[in-house]
mmCIF file of C-alpha atoms and ligand atoms in Angstrom:
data_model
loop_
_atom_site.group_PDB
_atom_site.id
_atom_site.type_symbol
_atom_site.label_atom_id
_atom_site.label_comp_id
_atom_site.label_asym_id
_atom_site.label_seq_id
_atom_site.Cartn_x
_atom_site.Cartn_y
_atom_site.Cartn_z
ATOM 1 C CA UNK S 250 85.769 16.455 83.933
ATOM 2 C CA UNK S 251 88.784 16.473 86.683
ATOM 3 C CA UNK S 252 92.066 14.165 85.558
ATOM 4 C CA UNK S 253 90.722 11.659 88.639
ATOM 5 C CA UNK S 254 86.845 11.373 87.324
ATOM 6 C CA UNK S 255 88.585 10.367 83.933
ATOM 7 C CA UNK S 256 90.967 8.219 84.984
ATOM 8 C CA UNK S 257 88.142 6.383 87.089
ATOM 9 C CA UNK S 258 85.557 6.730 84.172
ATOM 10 C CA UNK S 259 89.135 5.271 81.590
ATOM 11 C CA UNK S 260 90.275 2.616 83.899
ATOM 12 C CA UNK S 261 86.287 0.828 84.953
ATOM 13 C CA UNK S 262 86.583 0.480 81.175
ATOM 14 C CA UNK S 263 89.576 -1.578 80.569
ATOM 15 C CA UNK S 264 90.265 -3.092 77.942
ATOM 16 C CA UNK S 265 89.711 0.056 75.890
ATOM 17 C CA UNK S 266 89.313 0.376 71.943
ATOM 18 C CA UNK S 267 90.264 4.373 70.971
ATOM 19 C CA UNK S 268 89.824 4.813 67.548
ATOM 20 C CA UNK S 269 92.563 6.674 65.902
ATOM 21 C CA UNK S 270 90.934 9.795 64.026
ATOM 22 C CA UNK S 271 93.769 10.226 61.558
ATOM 23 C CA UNK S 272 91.558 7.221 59.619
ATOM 24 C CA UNK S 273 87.926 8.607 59.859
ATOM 25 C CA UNK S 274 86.314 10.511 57.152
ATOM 26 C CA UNK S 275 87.078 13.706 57.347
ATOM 27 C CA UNK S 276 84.113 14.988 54.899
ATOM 28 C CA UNK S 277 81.687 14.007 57.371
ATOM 29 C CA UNK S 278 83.447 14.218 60.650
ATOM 30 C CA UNK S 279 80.128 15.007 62.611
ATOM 31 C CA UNK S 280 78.912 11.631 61.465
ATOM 32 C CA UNK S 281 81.894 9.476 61.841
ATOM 33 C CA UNK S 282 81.771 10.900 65.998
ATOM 34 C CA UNK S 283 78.507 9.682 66.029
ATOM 35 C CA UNK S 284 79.237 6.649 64.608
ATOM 36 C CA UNK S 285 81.438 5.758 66.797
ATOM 37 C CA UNK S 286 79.771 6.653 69.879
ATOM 38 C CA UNK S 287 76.623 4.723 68.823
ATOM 39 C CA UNK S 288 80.012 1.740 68.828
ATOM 40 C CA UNK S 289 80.595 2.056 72.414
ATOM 41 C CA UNK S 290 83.896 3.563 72.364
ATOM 42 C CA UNK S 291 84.930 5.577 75.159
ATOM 43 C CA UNK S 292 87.542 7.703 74.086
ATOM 44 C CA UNK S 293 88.681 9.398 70.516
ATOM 45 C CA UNK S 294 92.564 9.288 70.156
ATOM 46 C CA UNK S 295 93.957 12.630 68.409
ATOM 47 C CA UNK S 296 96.589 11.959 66.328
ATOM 48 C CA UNK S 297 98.492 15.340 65.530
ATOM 49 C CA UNK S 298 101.520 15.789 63.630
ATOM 50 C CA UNK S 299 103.438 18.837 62.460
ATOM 51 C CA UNK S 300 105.092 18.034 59.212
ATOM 52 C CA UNK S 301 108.986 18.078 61.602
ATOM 53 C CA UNK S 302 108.304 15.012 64.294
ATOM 54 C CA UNK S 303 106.290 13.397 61.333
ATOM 55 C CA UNK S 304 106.893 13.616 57.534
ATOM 56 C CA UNK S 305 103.404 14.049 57.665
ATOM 57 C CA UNK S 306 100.917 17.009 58.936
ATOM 58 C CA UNK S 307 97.146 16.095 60.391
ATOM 59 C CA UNK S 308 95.549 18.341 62.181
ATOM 60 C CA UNK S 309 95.387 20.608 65.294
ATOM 61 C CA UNK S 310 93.687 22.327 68.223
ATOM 62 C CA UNK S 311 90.948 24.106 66.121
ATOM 63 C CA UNK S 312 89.582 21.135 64.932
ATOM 64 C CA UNK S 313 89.574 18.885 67.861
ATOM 65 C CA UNK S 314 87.753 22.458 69.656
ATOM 66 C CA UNK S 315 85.101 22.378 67.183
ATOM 67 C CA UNK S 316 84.249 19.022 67.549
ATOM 68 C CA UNK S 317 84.383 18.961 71.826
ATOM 69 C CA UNK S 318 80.691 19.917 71.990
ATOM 70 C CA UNK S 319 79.489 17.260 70.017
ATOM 71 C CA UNK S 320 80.138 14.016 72.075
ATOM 72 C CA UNK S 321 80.297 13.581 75.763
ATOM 73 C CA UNK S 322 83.484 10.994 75.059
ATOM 74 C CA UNK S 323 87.061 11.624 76.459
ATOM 75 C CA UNK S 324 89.363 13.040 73.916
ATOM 76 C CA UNK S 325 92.566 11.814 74.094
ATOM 77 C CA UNK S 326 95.221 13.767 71.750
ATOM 78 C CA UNK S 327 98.502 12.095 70.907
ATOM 79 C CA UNK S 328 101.000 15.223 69.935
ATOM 80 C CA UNK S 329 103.332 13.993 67.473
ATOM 81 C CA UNK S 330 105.095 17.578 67.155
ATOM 82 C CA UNK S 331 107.895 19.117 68.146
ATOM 83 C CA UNK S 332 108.426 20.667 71.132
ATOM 84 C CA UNK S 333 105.084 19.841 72.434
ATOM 85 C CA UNK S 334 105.684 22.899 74.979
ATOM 86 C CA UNK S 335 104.727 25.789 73.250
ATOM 87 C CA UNK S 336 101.465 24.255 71.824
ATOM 88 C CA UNK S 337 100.301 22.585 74.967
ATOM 89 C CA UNK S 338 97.881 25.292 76.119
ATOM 90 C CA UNK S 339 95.882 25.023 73.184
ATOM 91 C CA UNK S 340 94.739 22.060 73.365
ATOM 92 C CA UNK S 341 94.115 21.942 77.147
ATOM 93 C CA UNK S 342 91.954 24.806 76.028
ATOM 94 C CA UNK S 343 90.198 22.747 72.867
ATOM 95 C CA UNK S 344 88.777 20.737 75.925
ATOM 96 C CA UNK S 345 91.260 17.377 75.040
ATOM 97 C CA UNK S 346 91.012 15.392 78.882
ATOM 98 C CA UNK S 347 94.409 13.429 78.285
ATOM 99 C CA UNK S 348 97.444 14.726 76.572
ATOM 100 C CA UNK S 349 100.202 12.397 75.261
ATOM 101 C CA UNK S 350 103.586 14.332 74.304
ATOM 102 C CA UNK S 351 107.269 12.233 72.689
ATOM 103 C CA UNK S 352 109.800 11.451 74.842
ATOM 104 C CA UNK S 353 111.646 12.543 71.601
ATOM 105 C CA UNK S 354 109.940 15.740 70.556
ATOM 106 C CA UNK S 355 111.667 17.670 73.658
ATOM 107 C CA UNK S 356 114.216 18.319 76.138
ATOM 108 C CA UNK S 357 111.774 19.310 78.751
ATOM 109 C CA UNK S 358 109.028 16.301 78.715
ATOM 110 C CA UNK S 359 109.259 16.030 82.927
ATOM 111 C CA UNK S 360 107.456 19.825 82.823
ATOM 112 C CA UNK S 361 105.136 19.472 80.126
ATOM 113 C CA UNK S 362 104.176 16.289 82.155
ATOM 114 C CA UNK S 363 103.522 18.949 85.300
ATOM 115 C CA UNK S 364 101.638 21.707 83.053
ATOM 116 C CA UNK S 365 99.159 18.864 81.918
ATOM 117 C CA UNK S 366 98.771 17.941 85.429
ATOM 118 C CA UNK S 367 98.232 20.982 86.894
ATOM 119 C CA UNK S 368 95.499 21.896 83.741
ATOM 120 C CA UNK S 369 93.854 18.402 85.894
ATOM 121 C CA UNK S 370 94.047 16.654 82.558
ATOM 122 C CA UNK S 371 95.494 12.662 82.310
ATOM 123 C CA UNK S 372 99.293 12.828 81.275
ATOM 124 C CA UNK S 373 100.483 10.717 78.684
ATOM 125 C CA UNK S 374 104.113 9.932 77.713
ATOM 126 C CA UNK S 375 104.457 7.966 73.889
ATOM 127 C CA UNK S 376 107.815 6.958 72.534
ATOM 128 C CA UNK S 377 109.053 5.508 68.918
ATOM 129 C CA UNK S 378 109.736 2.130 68.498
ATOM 130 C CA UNK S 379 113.457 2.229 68.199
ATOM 131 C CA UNK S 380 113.705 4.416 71.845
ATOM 132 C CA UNK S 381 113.881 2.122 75.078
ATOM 133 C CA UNK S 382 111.967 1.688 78.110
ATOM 134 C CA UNK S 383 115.377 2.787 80.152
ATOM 135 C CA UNK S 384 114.604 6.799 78.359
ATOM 136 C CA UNK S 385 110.849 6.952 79.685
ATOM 137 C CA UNK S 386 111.800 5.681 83.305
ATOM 138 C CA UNK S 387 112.211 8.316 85.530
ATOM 139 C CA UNK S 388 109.282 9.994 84.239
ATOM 140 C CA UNK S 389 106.742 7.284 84.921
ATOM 141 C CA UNK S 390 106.007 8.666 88.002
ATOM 142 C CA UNK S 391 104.224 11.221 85.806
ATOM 143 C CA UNK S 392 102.811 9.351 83.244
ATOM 144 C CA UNK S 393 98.964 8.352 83.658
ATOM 145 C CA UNK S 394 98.963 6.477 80.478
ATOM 146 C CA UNK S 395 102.815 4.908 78.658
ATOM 147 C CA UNK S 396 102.083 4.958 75.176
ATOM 148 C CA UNK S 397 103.936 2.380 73.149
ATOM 149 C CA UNK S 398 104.147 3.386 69.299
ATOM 150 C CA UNK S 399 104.106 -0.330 67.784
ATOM 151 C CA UNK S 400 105.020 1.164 64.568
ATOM 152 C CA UNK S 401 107.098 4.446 63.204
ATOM 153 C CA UNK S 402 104.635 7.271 63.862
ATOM 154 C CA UNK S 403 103.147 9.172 60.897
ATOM 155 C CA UNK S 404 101.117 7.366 59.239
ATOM 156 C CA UNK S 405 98.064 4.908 59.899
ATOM 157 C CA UNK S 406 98.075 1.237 58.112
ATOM 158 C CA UNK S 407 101.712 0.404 58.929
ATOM 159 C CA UNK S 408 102.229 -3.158 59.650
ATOM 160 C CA UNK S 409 102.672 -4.095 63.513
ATOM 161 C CA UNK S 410 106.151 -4.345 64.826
ATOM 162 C CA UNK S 411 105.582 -7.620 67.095
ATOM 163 C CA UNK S 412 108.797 -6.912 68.859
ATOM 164 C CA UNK S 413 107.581 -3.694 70.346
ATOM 165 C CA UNK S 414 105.621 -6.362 72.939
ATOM 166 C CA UNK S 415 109.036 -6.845 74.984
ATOM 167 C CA UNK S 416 108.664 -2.851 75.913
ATOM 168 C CA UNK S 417 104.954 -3.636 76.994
ATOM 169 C CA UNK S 418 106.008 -6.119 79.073
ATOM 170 C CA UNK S 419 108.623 -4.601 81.022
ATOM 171 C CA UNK S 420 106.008 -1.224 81.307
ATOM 172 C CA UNK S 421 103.818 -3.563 83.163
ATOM 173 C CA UNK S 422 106.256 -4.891 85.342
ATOM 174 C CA UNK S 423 107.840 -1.211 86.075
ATOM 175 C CA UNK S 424 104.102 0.850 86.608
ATOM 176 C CA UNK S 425 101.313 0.112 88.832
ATOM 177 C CA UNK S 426 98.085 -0.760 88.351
ATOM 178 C CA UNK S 427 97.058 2.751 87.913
ATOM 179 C CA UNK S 428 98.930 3.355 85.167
ATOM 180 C CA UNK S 429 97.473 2.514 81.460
ATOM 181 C CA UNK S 430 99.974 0.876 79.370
ATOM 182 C CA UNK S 431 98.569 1.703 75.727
ATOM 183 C CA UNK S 432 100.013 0.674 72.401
ATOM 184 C CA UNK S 433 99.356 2.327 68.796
ATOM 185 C CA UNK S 434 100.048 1.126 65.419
ATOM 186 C CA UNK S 435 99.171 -2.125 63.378
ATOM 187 C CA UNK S 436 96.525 -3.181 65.733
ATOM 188 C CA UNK S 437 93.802 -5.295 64.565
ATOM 189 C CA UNK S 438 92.014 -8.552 65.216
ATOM 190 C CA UNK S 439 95.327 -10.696 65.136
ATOM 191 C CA UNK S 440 97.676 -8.240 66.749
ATOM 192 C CA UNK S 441 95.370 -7.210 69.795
ATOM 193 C CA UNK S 442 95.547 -10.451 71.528
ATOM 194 C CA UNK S 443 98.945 -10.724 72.233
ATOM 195 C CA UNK S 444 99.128 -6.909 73.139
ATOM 196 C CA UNK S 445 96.305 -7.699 75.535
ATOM 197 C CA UNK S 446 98.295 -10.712 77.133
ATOM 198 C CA UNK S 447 101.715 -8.622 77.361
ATOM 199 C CA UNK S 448 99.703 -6.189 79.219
ATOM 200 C CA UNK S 449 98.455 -3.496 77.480
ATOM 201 C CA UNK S 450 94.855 -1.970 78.680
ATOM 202 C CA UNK S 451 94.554 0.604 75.460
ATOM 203 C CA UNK S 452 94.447 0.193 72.088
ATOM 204 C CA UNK S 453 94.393 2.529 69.469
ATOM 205 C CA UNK S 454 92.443 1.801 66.549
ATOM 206 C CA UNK S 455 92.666 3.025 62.785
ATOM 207 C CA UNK S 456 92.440 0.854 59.982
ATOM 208 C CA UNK S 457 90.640 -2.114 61.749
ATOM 209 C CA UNK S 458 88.031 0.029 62.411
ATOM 210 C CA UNK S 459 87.755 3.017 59.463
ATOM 211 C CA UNK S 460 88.133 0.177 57.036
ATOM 212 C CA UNK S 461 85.541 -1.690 58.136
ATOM 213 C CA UNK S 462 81.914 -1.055 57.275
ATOM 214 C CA UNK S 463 80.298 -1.615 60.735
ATOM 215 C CA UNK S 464 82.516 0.382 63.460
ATOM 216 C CA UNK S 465 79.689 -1.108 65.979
ATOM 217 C CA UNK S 466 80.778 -4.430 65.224
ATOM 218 C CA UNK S 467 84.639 -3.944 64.610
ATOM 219 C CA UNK S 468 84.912 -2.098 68.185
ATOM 220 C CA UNK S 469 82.933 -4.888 69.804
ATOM 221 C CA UNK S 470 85.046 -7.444 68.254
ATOM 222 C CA UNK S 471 88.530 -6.324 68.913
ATOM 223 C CA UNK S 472 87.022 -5.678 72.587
ATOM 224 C CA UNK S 473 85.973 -9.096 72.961
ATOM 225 C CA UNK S 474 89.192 -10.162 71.470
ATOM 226 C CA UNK S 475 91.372 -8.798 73.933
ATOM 227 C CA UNK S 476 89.415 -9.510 76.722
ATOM 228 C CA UNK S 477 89.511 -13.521 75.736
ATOM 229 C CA UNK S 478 93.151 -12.987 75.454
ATOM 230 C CA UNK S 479 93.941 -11.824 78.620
ATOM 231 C CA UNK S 480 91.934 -14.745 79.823
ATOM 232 C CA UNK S 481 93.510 -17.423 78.119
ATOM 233 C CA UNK S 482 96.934 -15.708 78.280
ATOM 234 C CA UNK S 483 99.353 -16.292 80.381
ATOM 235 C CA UNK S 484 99.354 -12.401 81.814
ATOM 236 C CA UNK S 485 99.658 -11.659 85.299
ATOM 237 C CA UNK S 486 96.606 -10.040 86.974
ATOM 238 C CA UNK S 487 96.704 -7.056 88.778
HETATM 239 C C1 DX5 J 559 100.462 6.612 63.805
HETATM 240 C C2 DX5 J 559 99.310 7.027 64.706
HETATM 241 C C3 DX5 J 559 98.296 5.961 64.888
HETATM 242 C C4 DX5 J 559 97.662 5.439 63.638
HETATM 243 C C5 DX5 J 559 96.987 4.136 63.900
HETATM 244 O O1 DX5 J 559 101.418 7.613 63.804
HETATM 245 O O2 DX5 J 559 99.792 7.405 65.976
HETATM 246 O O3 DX5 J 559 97.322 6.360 65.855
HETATM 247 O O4 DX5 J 559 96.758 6.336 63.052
HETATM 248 O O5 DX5 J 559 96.497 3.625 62.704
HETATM 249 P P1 DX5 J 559 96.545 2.059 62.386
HETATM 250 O O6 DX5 J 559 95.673 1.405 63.417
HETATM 251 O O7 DX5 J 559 95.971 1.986 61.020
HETATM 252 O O8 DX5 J 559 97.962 1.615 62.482
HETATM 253 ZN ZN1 ZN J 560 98.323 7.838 67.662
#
């Protein structure tokens, strides 16, 4: 599908739940897709790390390829590598429709942005929690989708940094309302409320979900949770 049809298809959508895959079950992958489209979720969220970015190593283009022709929802791959550059063909080839690259991982993130354009797919821009809004700036223009890491990448089940919020904040007031403001890490059914009221549209998902026994139900709920959040809340509409 073109980069507009999915950003359409992505933003009709809002709030949206993407479970984190670096938590499912990798023994019975096939299953835990289908789980989790039989839970409504709309996109999967890739997390891949290289061992250098990370101290940790997931996964990479050849499995996210295998599994493209199984589920009809929008794979969304979150490159925690270095040097995202020479890697990004592959997985604009494995069939991923948004690609999210570091601010951090290279010197050359305003082209990468343009390659994953041009390949029609949804750019995505993530940075760490200690790096500021000010780094990511003049590259918004290019960003479909900000990506705030609310915890140090690498690892799923980290505890929520609440003071990442500020950065969500000010990423609402800098983008438009075409841009997705999505945060990752540490959210769950406390933490997704105020991340929905400072103006965040995405969440990514591990633990909440993959350690509960009913992904159905623990997508539904964080969903409902964030949408009576940005209800009550005191966020401004757009
Ligand atoms: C961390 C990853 C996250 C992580 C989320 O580096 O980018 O996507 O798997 O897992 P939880 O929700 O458990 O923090
Ligand atoms: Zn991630």
């Amino acid at each position: 599908m073109p980069r507009l049809a999915i950003l359409e298809r992505l933003r009709t959508n809002l709030p949206l739940i993407a479970p984190s895959m670096l938590k499912c079950d990798f023994g019975n992958l096939h299953r835990e897709v289908e789980l989790l489209e039989q839970a409504g979720a709309e996109l999967l969220h890739w997390d891949v790390m290289d061992g250098r970015f990370v101290p940790n190593l997931s996964y990479g283009a050849m499995v996210i390829d295998k599994v493209r022709p199984l589920t009809e929802m929008v794979f969304d791959v979150h490159l925690m590598i270095e040097e995202p550059e020479r890697y990004i063909d592959e997985y604009i080839a494995a069939g991923c429709e948004s690609i999210t690259i570091h601010i951090e991982a290279t010197r050359q993130a305003d082209a990468v942005l343009r390659r994953i354009r041009e390949a029609d797919c949804v750019t995505g821009l993530a940075f760490n929690p200690e790096t500021p809004v000010a780094e990511v700036r003049d590259l918004l223009p290019w960003c479909d989708q900000v990506l705030v890491m609310s915890v140090k990448p690498g690892f799923g089940g980290q505890k929520f940094m609440p003071e990442t919020l500020d950065k969500v904040r000010e990423l609402q007031s800098l983008t438009d309302s075409q841009t997705i403001v999505a945060i990752d890490g540490g959210i769950g059914p406390s933490t997704i409320g105020p991340a929905a009221v400072a103006g965040a549209g995405l969440f990514v998902v591990g633990s909440a979900i993959f350690d509960q026994p009913d992904y159905s139900q623990a997508v539904s709920d964080l969903r409902a949770a964030a949408i009576g959040a940005e209800s009550t809340g005191t966020r401004t509409s757009r």
